[in-house]
Amino acid sequence: MKVGIMGGTFDPIHIGHLIAAQHACEQAFLDEVWFMPTNVPPHKEKGPMATPGQRWDMVCRAVEDHSHFRPFDFELRKGGISYSIDTVTELLKVHPDIHFAYIIGADMVQYLPKWYRINELVQKITFIGLQRPGYVWDLNLLPEAIRKAVIAVEMPLIELSSSLIRSRQAERKSVRYLVPDRVNEYMVVNRIYESQAAD
């Protein structure tokens, strides 16, 4: 079984995340994609604005109608800083028969050599790099062990970010069609981000 891991703060999850997961699922022949909200991402200075519970609720609502998408709360339950090597090591203990692949953006592919304990990580997992139109990457610039662990997947250019959604929410502007309807309803009912400025 092949499972893609879609990690992120999901603050909030939006249709760009879902489209990326769908393209990865189809082109990399994944059986499932697990959406895993991070607790405290190691590469961001600021923490999420929504609470862990709110981010988890939004992820669950976003993927509940997709037969191949699953919410997975491992990093939220574990707490602390979310390092990929720790997550993968634990996942493989529980699911030794699953082949896992991290789904990451093209910009993050170039950053892989700086990932914490990357040389161990590439022995345990592969990476699905989302190739956006207009973004040029050169896998030959990566060390061989990392380069061999990367699978390139093409996806359309989607100019959408969680910070844009937070900003529109703070300005009381509609985010309909930018997030799944059930996520939009949840944000409206719970008034998430309304009083917060975006990054």
Coordinates of N, CA and C in Angstrom, one line a residue:
M1 N 0.8 -1.2 0.0 CA 0.0 0.0 0.0 C 0.9 1.2 0.0
K2 N 0.5 2.2 -0.8 CA 1.3 3.5 -0.9 C 0.4 4.6 -0.4
V3 N 1.0 5.3 0.6 CA 0.3 6.4 1.2 C 1.1 7.7 1.1
G4 N 0.4 8.8 0.6 CA 1.1 10.1 0.6 C 0.7 10.8 1.9
I5 N 1.7 11.5 2.5 CA 1.5 12.3 3.7 C 1.4 13.8 3.3
M6 N 0.3 14.4 3.5 CA 0.2 15.8 3.2 C 0.2 16.5 4.6
G7 N 1.4 17.1 4.9 CA 1.6 17.7 6.1 C 1.4 19.3 6.0
G8 N 1.3 19.9 7.1 CA 1.2 21.4 7.1 C 0.4 21.9 8.3
T9 N 0.4 23.2 8.5 CA -0.3 23.7 9.6 C -1.8 23.7 9.3
F10 N -2.2 23.8 8.0 CA -3.6 23.8 7.6 C -4.3 24.9 8.5
D11 N -3.9 26.1 8.3 CA -4.4 27.2 9.2 C -5.0 28.3 8.3
P12 N -6.0 28.1 7.5 CA -6.8 26.8 7.4 C -6.4 26.0 6.2
I13 N -6.9 24.8 6.1 CA -6.8 24.0 4.9 C -7.7 24.6 3.8
H14 N -7.2 24.6 2.5 CA -7.9 25.2 1.4 C -7.9 24.3 0.2
I15 N -8.6 24.7 -0.9 CA -8.7 23.9 -2.0 C -7.4 23.6 -2.7
G16 N -6.4 24.5 -2.6 CA -5.1 24.3 -3.1 C -4.5 23.0 -2.5
H17 N -4.6 22.8 -1.2 CA -4.1 21.6 -0.6 C -4.8 20.3 -1.2
L18 N -6.1 20.4 -1.4 CA -6.9 19.3 -1.9 C -6.5 19.0 -3.4
I19 N -6.4 20.0 -4.2 CA -6.0 19.8 -5.6 C -4.6 19.2 -5.7
A20 N -3.7 19.7 -4.8 CA -2.3 19.1 -4.8 C -2.3 17.6 -4.4
A21 N -3.1 17.3 -3.4 CA -3.2 15.9 -3.0 C -3.8 15.0 -4.1
Q22 N -4.8 15.6 -4.8 CA -5.4 14.8 -5.9 C -4.5 14.5 -7.0
H23 N -3.7 15.5 -7.4 CA -2.7 15.3 -8.4 C -1.6 14.3 -8.0
A24 N -1.2 14.4 -6.8 CA -0.2 13.5 -6.2 C -0.7 12.1 -6.2
C25 N -2.0 11.9 -5.8 CA -2.6 10.6 -5.7 C -2.7 10.0 -7.1
E26 N -3.1 10.7 -8.1 CA -3.2 10.2 -9.4 C -1.9 9.9 -10.1
Q27 N -1.0 10.8 -10.0 CA 0.3 10.7 -10.8 C 1.3 9.8 -10.1
A28 N 1.3 9.7 -8.8 CA 2.2 8.8 -8.1 C 1.6 7.5 -7.7
F29 N 0.3 7.3 -8.1 CA -0.4 6.0 -7.9 C -0.5 5.7 -6.4
L30 N -1.0 6.6 -5.7 CA -1.1 6.4 -4.3 C -2.5 5.8 -4.0
D31 N -2.5 4.9 -2.9 CA -3.8 4.3 -2.5 C -4.6 5.3 -1.7
E32 N -3.9 6.1 -0.8 CA -4.5 7.1 0.0 C -3.6 8.3 0.2
V33 N -4.2 9.4 0.6 CA -3.4 10.5 1.1 C -3.9 10.8 2.5
W34 N -2.9 10.9 3.5 CA -3.3 11.2 4.9 C -2.9 12.7 5.1
F35 N -3.9 13.4 5.5 CA -3.7 14.8 5.9 C -3.3 14.9 7.3
M36 N -2.1 15.4 7.6 CA -1.5 15.4 8.9 C -1.2 16.8 9.4
P37 N -2.1 17.5 10.2 CA -1.7 18.8 10.7 C -0.5 18.7 11.6
T38 N 0.4 19.6 11.4 CA 1.6 19.7 12.3 C 1.2 20.4 13.6
N39 N 1.9 20.0 14.7 CA 1.6 20.7 16.0 C 2.4 22.0 16.0
V40 N 3.7 21.9 16.1 CA 4.5 23.1 16.0 C 5.5 22.9 14.9
P41 N 5.4 23.6 13.7 CA 6.3 23.3 12.6 C 7.7 23.9 12.9
P42 N 8.8 23.1 12.7 CA 10.1 23.6 13.0 C 10.6 24.8 12.2
H43 N 10.0 25.0 11.0 CA 10.6 26.0 10.1 C 9.8 27.3 10.1
K44 N 8.8 27.5 11.0 CA 8.1 28.7 11.0 C 8.3 29.4 12.4
E45 N 8.5 30.7 12.3 CA 8.7 31.4 13.5 C 7.4 31.6 14.4
K46 N 6.3 31.8 13.7 CA 5.0 32.0 14.3 C 4.2 30.7 14.3
G47 N 3.5 30.4 15.4 CA 2.7 29.3 15.4 C 1.4 29.5 14.7
P48 N 0.5 28.5 14.6 CA -0.8 28.7 13.9 C -1.7 29.6 14.7
M49 N -2.6 30.3 14.0 CA -3.5 31.2 14.7 C -4.7 30.4 15.2
A50 N -5.2 29.5 14.5 CA -6.3 28.6 14.9 C -5.8 27.6 16.0
T51 N -6.6 27.2 16.8 CA -6.2 26.2 17.8 C -6.0 24.8 17.2
P52 N -5.2 23.9 17.8 CA -5.1 22.6 17.2 C -6.4 21.9 16.9
G53 N -7.3 22.1 17.9 CA -8.7 21.4 17.7 C -9.4 22.0 16.5
Q54 N -9.3 23.3 16.3 CA -10.0 23.9 15.2 C -9.4 23.5 13.8
R55 N -8.0 23.5 13.8 CA -7.4 23.0 12.6 C -7.7 21.6 12.2
W56 N -7.8 20.7 13.3 CA -8.1 19.3 13.1 C -9.6 19.2 12.6
D57 N -10.5 20.0 13.2 CA -11.9 19.9 12.7 C -12.0 20.4 11.3
M58 N -11.3 21.4 10.9 CA -11.4 21.9 9.5 C -10.8 20.8 8.5
V59 N -9.7 20.2 8.9 CA -9.2 19.1 8.0 C -10.2 18.0 7.9
C60 N -10.8 17.6 9.0 CA -11.8 16.5 8.9 C -12.9 16.8 8.0
R61 N -13.4 18.1 8.1 CA -14.5 18.5 7.2 C -14.1 18.6 5.8
A62 N -12.9 19.0 5.5 CA -12.4 19.1 4.1 C -12.3 17.8 3.4
V63 N -12.0 16.7 4.1 CA -11.7 15.5 3.4 C -12.7 14.4 3.6
E64 N -13.8 14.7 4.3 CA -14.7 13.6 4.7 C -15.5 13.0 3.5
D65 N -15.6 13.7 2.4 CA -16.3 13.1 1.3 C -15.4 12.4 0.2
H66 N -14.1 12.4 0.5 CA -13.2 11.8 -0.5 C -12.8 10.4 -0.1
S67 N -13.0 9.4 -0.9 CA -12.8 8.0 -0.6 C -11.3 7.7 -0.3
H68 N -10.4 8.5 -0.9 CA -8.9 8.2 -0.7 C -8.2 9.2 0.2
F69 N -8.9 10.1 0.8 CA -8.3 11.1 1.7 C -8.7 10.7 3.1
R70 N -7.7 10.8 4.0 CA -7.9 10.5 5.4 C -7.3 11.6 6.3
P71 N -8.0 12.1 7.4 CA -7.4 12.9 8.4 C -6.6 12.1 9.3
F72 N -5.4 12.6 9.7 CA -4.5 11.8 10.6 C -3.9 12.7 11.6
D73 N -4.2 12.5 12.9 CA -3.9 13.5 13.9 C -2.6 13.1 14.7
F74 N -1.7 12.3 14.2 CA -0.6 11.8 14.9 C 0.3 12.9 15.5
E75 N 0.6 13.9 14.7 CA 1.5 15.0 15.3 C 0.8 15.9 16.3
L76 N -0.5 16.1 16.1 CA -1.3 16.8 17.1 C -1.3 16.1 18.4
R77 N -1.5 14.7 18.4 CA -1.6 13.9 19.6 C -0.2 13.9 20.3
K78 N 0.9 13.8 19.5 CA 2.2 13.7 20.0 C 2.6 15.0 20.7
G79 N 2.3 16.1 20.2 CA 2.6 17.4 20.7 C 4.1 17.7 20.4
G80 N 4.5 18.9 20.9 CA 5.9 19.3 20.7 C 6.2 19.7 19.2
I81 N 7.4 19.9 18.9 CA 7.8 20.3 17.5 C 7.7 19.0 16.6
S82 N 7.2 19.2 15.4 CA 6.9 18.1 14.5 C 8.1 17.9 13.6
Y83 N 9.0 17.0 13.9 CA 10.1 16.7 13.0 C 9.7 15.5 12.2
S84 N 9.9 15.5 10.9 CA 9.5 14.5 10.0 C 10.1 13.1 10.3
I85 N 11.4 13.1 10.7 CA 12.1 11.9 11.0 C 11.4 11.1 12.1
D86 N 11.0 11.9 13.1 CA 10.3 11.2 14.3 C 9.0 10.7 13.9
T87 N 8.2 11.5 13.1 CA 6.9 11.0 12.6 C 7.0 9.8 11.8
V88 N 7.9 9.8 10.8 CA 8.1 8.6 9.9 C 8.5 7.4 10.7
T89 N 9.5 7.5 11.6 CA 9.9 6.4 12.4 C 8.8 5.8 13.1
E90 N 7.9 6.6 13.7 CA 6.8 6.0 14.5 C 5.8 5.4 13.6
L91 N 5.5 6.1 12.4 CA 4.5 5.5 11.5 C 4.9 4.1 11.0
L92 N 6.2 4.0 10.7 CA 6.7 2.7 10.2 C 6.7 1.6 11.2
K93 N 6.7 2.0 12.5 CA 6.6 1.0 13.6 C 5.2 0.4 13.6
V94 N 4.2 1.3 13.4 CA 2.8 1.0 13.5 C 2.3 0.4 12.2
H95 N 2.9 0.9 11.0 CA 2.4 0.4 9.7 C 3.6 0.0 8.9
P96 N 4.3 -1.1 9.2 CA 5.5 -1.5 8.5 C 5.3 -1.9 7.1
D97 N 4.1 -2.2 6.7 CA 3.8 -2.7 5.3 C 3.4 -1.6 4.4
I98 N 3.3 -0.3 4.9 CA 2.9 0.8 4.1 C 4.2 1.5 3.6
H99 N 4.2 1.9 2.3 CA 5.2 2.7 1.8 C 4.7 4.2 1.8
F100 N 5.4 5.0 2.6 CA 5.0 6.4 2.8 C 5.8 7.3 1.9
A101 N 5.1 8.4 1.4 CA 5.8 9.5 0.6 C 5.3 10.8 1.1
Y102 N 6.2 11.7 1.4 CA 5.8 13.1 1.8 C 5.4 13.9 0.5
I103 N 4.3 14.6 0.5 CA 3.9 15.4 -0.6 C 4.4 16.8 -0.2
I104 N 5.3 17.4 -1.1 CA 5.8 18.7 -0.7 C 5.8 19.6 -2.0
G105 N 5.9 20.9 -1.8 CA 5.9 21.9 -2.9 C 7.3 21.9 -3.5
A106 N 7.4 22.4 -4.8 CA 8.6 22.4 -5.5 C 9.7 23.2 -4.8
D107 N 9.3 24.3 -4.1 CA 10.2 25.1 -3.4 C 10.8 24.4 -2.2
M108 N 10.0 23.5 -1.6 CA 10.5 22.7 -0.5 C 11.5 21.6 -0.9
V109 N 11.4 21.2 -2.2 CA 12.3 20.1 -2.7 C 13.7 20.7 -2.6
Q110 N 13.9 21.9 -3.0 CA 15.3 22.5 -3.0 C 15.8 22.6 -1.6
Y111 N 14.9 22.7 -0.7 CA 15.2 22.9 0.7 C 15.5 21.6 1.5
L112 N 15.3 20.5 0.8 CA 15.4 19.1 1.5 C 16.8 18.9 2.1
P113 N 17.9 19.3 1.5 CA 19.2 19.1 2.2 C 19.3 19.7 3.6
K114 N 18.4 20.7 3.9 CA 18.5 21.3 5.2 C 17.5 20.7 6.2
W115 N 16.7 19.7 5.7 CA 15.8 19.1 6.7 C 16.5 18.3 7.8
Y116 N 15.9 18.3 8.9 CA 16.5 17.7 10.1 C 16.7 16.2 9.8
R117 N 18.0 15.7 9.9 CA 18.3 14.3 9.7 C 17.8 13.7 8.4
I118 N 18.0 14.5 7.3 CA 17.5 14.1 6.0 C 18.2 12.8 5.5
N119 N 19.4 12.6 5.8 CA 20.1 11.4 5.3 C 19.4 10.1 5.9
E120 N 18.9 10.2 7.1 CA 18.2 9.0 7.6 C 16.8 9.0 7.0
L121 N 16.2 10.2 6.8 CA 14.8 10.2 6.3 C 14.7 9.6 4.9
V122 N 15.6 9.9 4.0 CA 15.5 9.4 2.7 C 15.7 7.8 2.6
Q123 N 16.2 7.2 3.7 CA 16.3 5.8 3.7 C 14.9 5.2 4.1
K124 N 14.0 6.0 4.6 CA 12.7 5.5 5.1 C 11.5 5.9 4.3
I125 N 11.7 6.9 3.5 CA 10.5 7.5 2.8 C 10.9 8.2 1.5
T126 N 10.0 8.3 0.6 CA 10.2 9.1 -0.7 C 9.5 10.4 -0.6
F127 N 9.7 11.3 -1.5 CA 9.1 12.6 -1.5 C 8.5 12.8 -2.9
I128 N 7.3 13.3 -2.9 CA 6.5 13.7 -4.1 C 6.6 15.2 -4.2
G129 N 7.4 15.7 -5.2 CA 7.5 17.1 -5.4 C 6.5 17.7 -6.4
L130 N 5.8 18.6 -6.0 CA 4.7 19.2 -6.8 C 5.3 20.3 -7.7
Q131 N 5.4 20.0 -9.0 CA 6.0 20.9 -10.0 C 5.0 21.9 -10.5
R132 N 5.1 23.1 -10.2 CA 4.2 24.2 -10.6 C 4.6 24.8 -11.9
P133 N 3.7 25.2 -12.8 CA 4.1 25.9 -14.0 C 4.9 27.2 -13.6
G134 N 6.0 27.4 -14.3 CA 6.7 28.7 -14.1 C 7.8 28.5 -13.0
Y135 N 7.8 27.4 -12.3 CA 8.8 27.2 -11.2 C 9.8 26.3 -11.8
V136 N 11.1 26.7 -11.9 CA 12.2 25.9 -12.4 C 12.9 25.3 -11.3
W137 N 13.1 24.0 -11.3 CA 13.9 23.3 -10.3 C 14.9 22.4 -11.0
D138 N 16.0 22.2 -10.4 CA 17.1 21.3 -10.9 C 17.4 20.3 -9.9
L139 N 16.9 19.1 -10.1 CA 17.1 18.0 -9.2 C 18.6 17.6 -9.1
N140 N 19.3 17.9 -10.2 CA 20.7 17.6 -10.2 C 21.6 18.3 -9.2
L141 N 21.0 19.4 -8.7 CA 21.7 20.2 -7.6 C 21.6 19.5 -6.3
L142 N 20.7 18.5 -6.1 CA 20.5 17.8 -4.9 C 21.6 16.7 -4.7
P143 N 22.0 16.4 -3.5 CA 22.8 15.2 -3.3 C 22.1 14.0 -3.9
E144 N 22.9 13.0 -4.4 CA 22.3 11.8 -5.1 C 21.3 11.1 -4.3
A145 N 21.6 10.9 -3.0 CA 20.6 10.1 -2.1 C 19.3 10.8 -2.0
I146 N 19.3 12.1 -2.0 CA 18.0 12.9 -1.9 C 17.4 12.9 -3.2
R147 N 18.1 13.1 -4.3 CA 17.6 13.2 -5.7 C 16.8 11.9 -6.0
K148 N 17.4 10.7 -5.6 CA 16.7 9.5 -5.9 C 15.4 9.2 -5.2
A149 N 15.3 10.0 -4.1 CA 14.1 9.8 -3.3 C 12.9 10.8 -3.7
V150 N 13.1 11.6 -4.7 CA 12.1 12.5 -5.2 C 11.4 12.1 -6.4
I151 N 10.1 12.1 -6.4 CA 9.2 11.8 -7.5 C 8.6 13.1 -7.9
A152 N 8.7 13.5 -9.2 CA 8.2 14.8 -9.7 C 6.7 14.6 -10.2
V153 N 5.8 15.5 -9.7 CA 4.4 15.4 -10.1 C 4.0 16.8 -10.6
E154 N 3.3 16.9 -11.7 CA 2.9 18.1 -12.3 C 1.6 18.5 -11.7
M155 N 1.4 19.8 -11.4 CA 0.1 20.3 -11.0 C -0.1 21.7 -11.5
P156 N -1.4 22.2 -11.6 CA -1.6 23.5 -12.1 C -1.2 24.6 -11.1
L157 N -1.0 25.8 -11.6 CA -0.6 26.9 -10.8 C -1.8 27.4 -10.1
I158 N -1.8 27.4 -8.7 CA -2.9 27.9 -7.9 C -2.3 29.0 -7.0
E159 N -2.7 30.2 -7.2 CA -2.2 31.3 -6.4 C -3.1 31.4 -5.1
L160 N -2.9 30.6 -4.2 CA -3.8 30.6 -3.0 C -3.0 30.2 -1.8
S161 N -3.2 30.8 -0.7 CA -2.5 30.5 0.5 C -3.4 30.7 1.7
S162 N -3.0 30.0 2.8 CA -3.7 30.1 4.0 C -3.7 31.5 4.6
S163 N -2.6 32.2 4.4 CA -2.5 33.6 4.9 C -3.5 34.5 4.1
L164 N -3.7 34.3 2.8 CA -4.7 35.1 2.1 C -6.1 34.8 2.7
I165 N -6.4 33.6 3.0 CA -7.7 33.3 3.6 C -7.9 34.0 4.9
R166 N -6.8 33.9 5.8 CA -6.9 34.5 7.1 C -7.1 36.0 6.9
S167 N -6.4 36.6 5.9 CA -6.5 38.1 5.7 C -7.9 38.4 5.3
R168 N -8.5 37.7 4.4 CA -9.9 37.9 3.9 C -10.9 37.8 5.1
Q169 N -10.6 36.7 5.9 CA -11.5 36.6 7.0 C -11.4 37.7 8.0
A170 N -10.2 38.2 8.2 CA -10.1 39.4 9.1 C -10.7 40.6 8.6
E171 N -10.8 40.7 7.3 CA -11.4 41.9 6.6 C -12.9 41.6 6.3
R172 N -13.4 40.5 6.8 CA -14.8 40.2 6.6 C -15.2 40.0 5.1
K173 N -14.2 39.5 4.4 CA -14.5 39.2 3.0 C -14.7 37.7 2.8
S174 N -15.5 37.4 1.7 CA -15.9 36.0 1.5 C -14.7 35.2 1.1
V175 N -14.6 33.9 1.6 CA -13.6 33.0 1.1 C -14.3 31.8 0.5
R176 N -15.6 32.0 0.1 CA -16.3 30.9 -0.6 C -15.6 30.5 -1.9
Y177 N -15.5 29.3 -2.1 CA -14.8 28.7 -3.3 C -13.3 28.6 -3.1
L178 N -12.8 29.2 -2.1 CA -11.3 29.1 -1.8 C -11.1 28.0 -0.8
V179 N -12.1 27.7 0.0 CA -12.0 26.5 0.9 C -13.3 25.7 0.7
P180 N -13.2 24.4 1.1 CA -14.5 23.6 1.0 C -15.6 24.2 1.7
D181 N -16.8 24.0 1.2 CA -18.0 24.6 1.9 C -18.1 24.4 3.4
R182 N -17.8 23.1 3.8 CA -18.0 22.8 5.2 C -16.9 23.5 6.0
V183 N -15.7 23.8 5.4 CA -14.7 24.5 6.2 C -15.1 26.0 6.3
N184 N -15.7 26.5 5.2 CA -16.2 27.9 5.2 C -17.3 28.0 6.3
E185 N -18.2 27.1 6.3 CA -19.3 27.2 7.3 C -18.7 27.1 8.8
Y186 N -17.7 26.3 9.0 CA -17.1 26.1 10.3 C -16.4 27.4 10.7
M187 N -15.7 28.0 9.8 CA -15.0 29.3 10.1 C -16.0 30.4 10.4
V188 N -17.1 30.4 9.7 CA -18.1 31.5 9.9 C -18.8 31.3 11.3
V189 N -19.2 30.0 11.6 CA -19.9 29.8 12.9 C -18.9 30.0 14.1
N190 N -17.7 29.7 13.9 CA -16.7 29.8 15.0 C -15.9 31.1 15.0
R191 N -16.2 31.9 14.0 CA -15.6 33.2 13.8 C -14.0 33.2 13.9
I192 N -13.5 32.2 13.2 CA -12.0 32.0 13.2 C -11.4 33.0 12.3
Y193 N -10.3 33.6 12.8 CA -9.5 34.6 12.1 C -10.1 36.0 11.9
E194 N -11.4 36.1 12.4 CA -12.1 37.4 12.1 C -11.4 38.6 12.7
S195 N -10.8 38.4 13.9 CA -10.2 39.5 14.6 C -8.7 39.5 14.5
Q196 N -8.1 38.6 13.6 CA -6.7 38.5 13.5 C -6.2 38.9 12.2
A197 N -5.1 39.6 12.2 CA -4.5 40.0 10.9 C -3.6 38.9 10.4
A198 N -3.5 38.7 9.1 CA -2.7 37.7 8.5 C -1.2 38.0 8.6
D199 N -0.4 37.0 8.4 CA 1.1 37.2 8.4 C 1.5 38.2 7.4

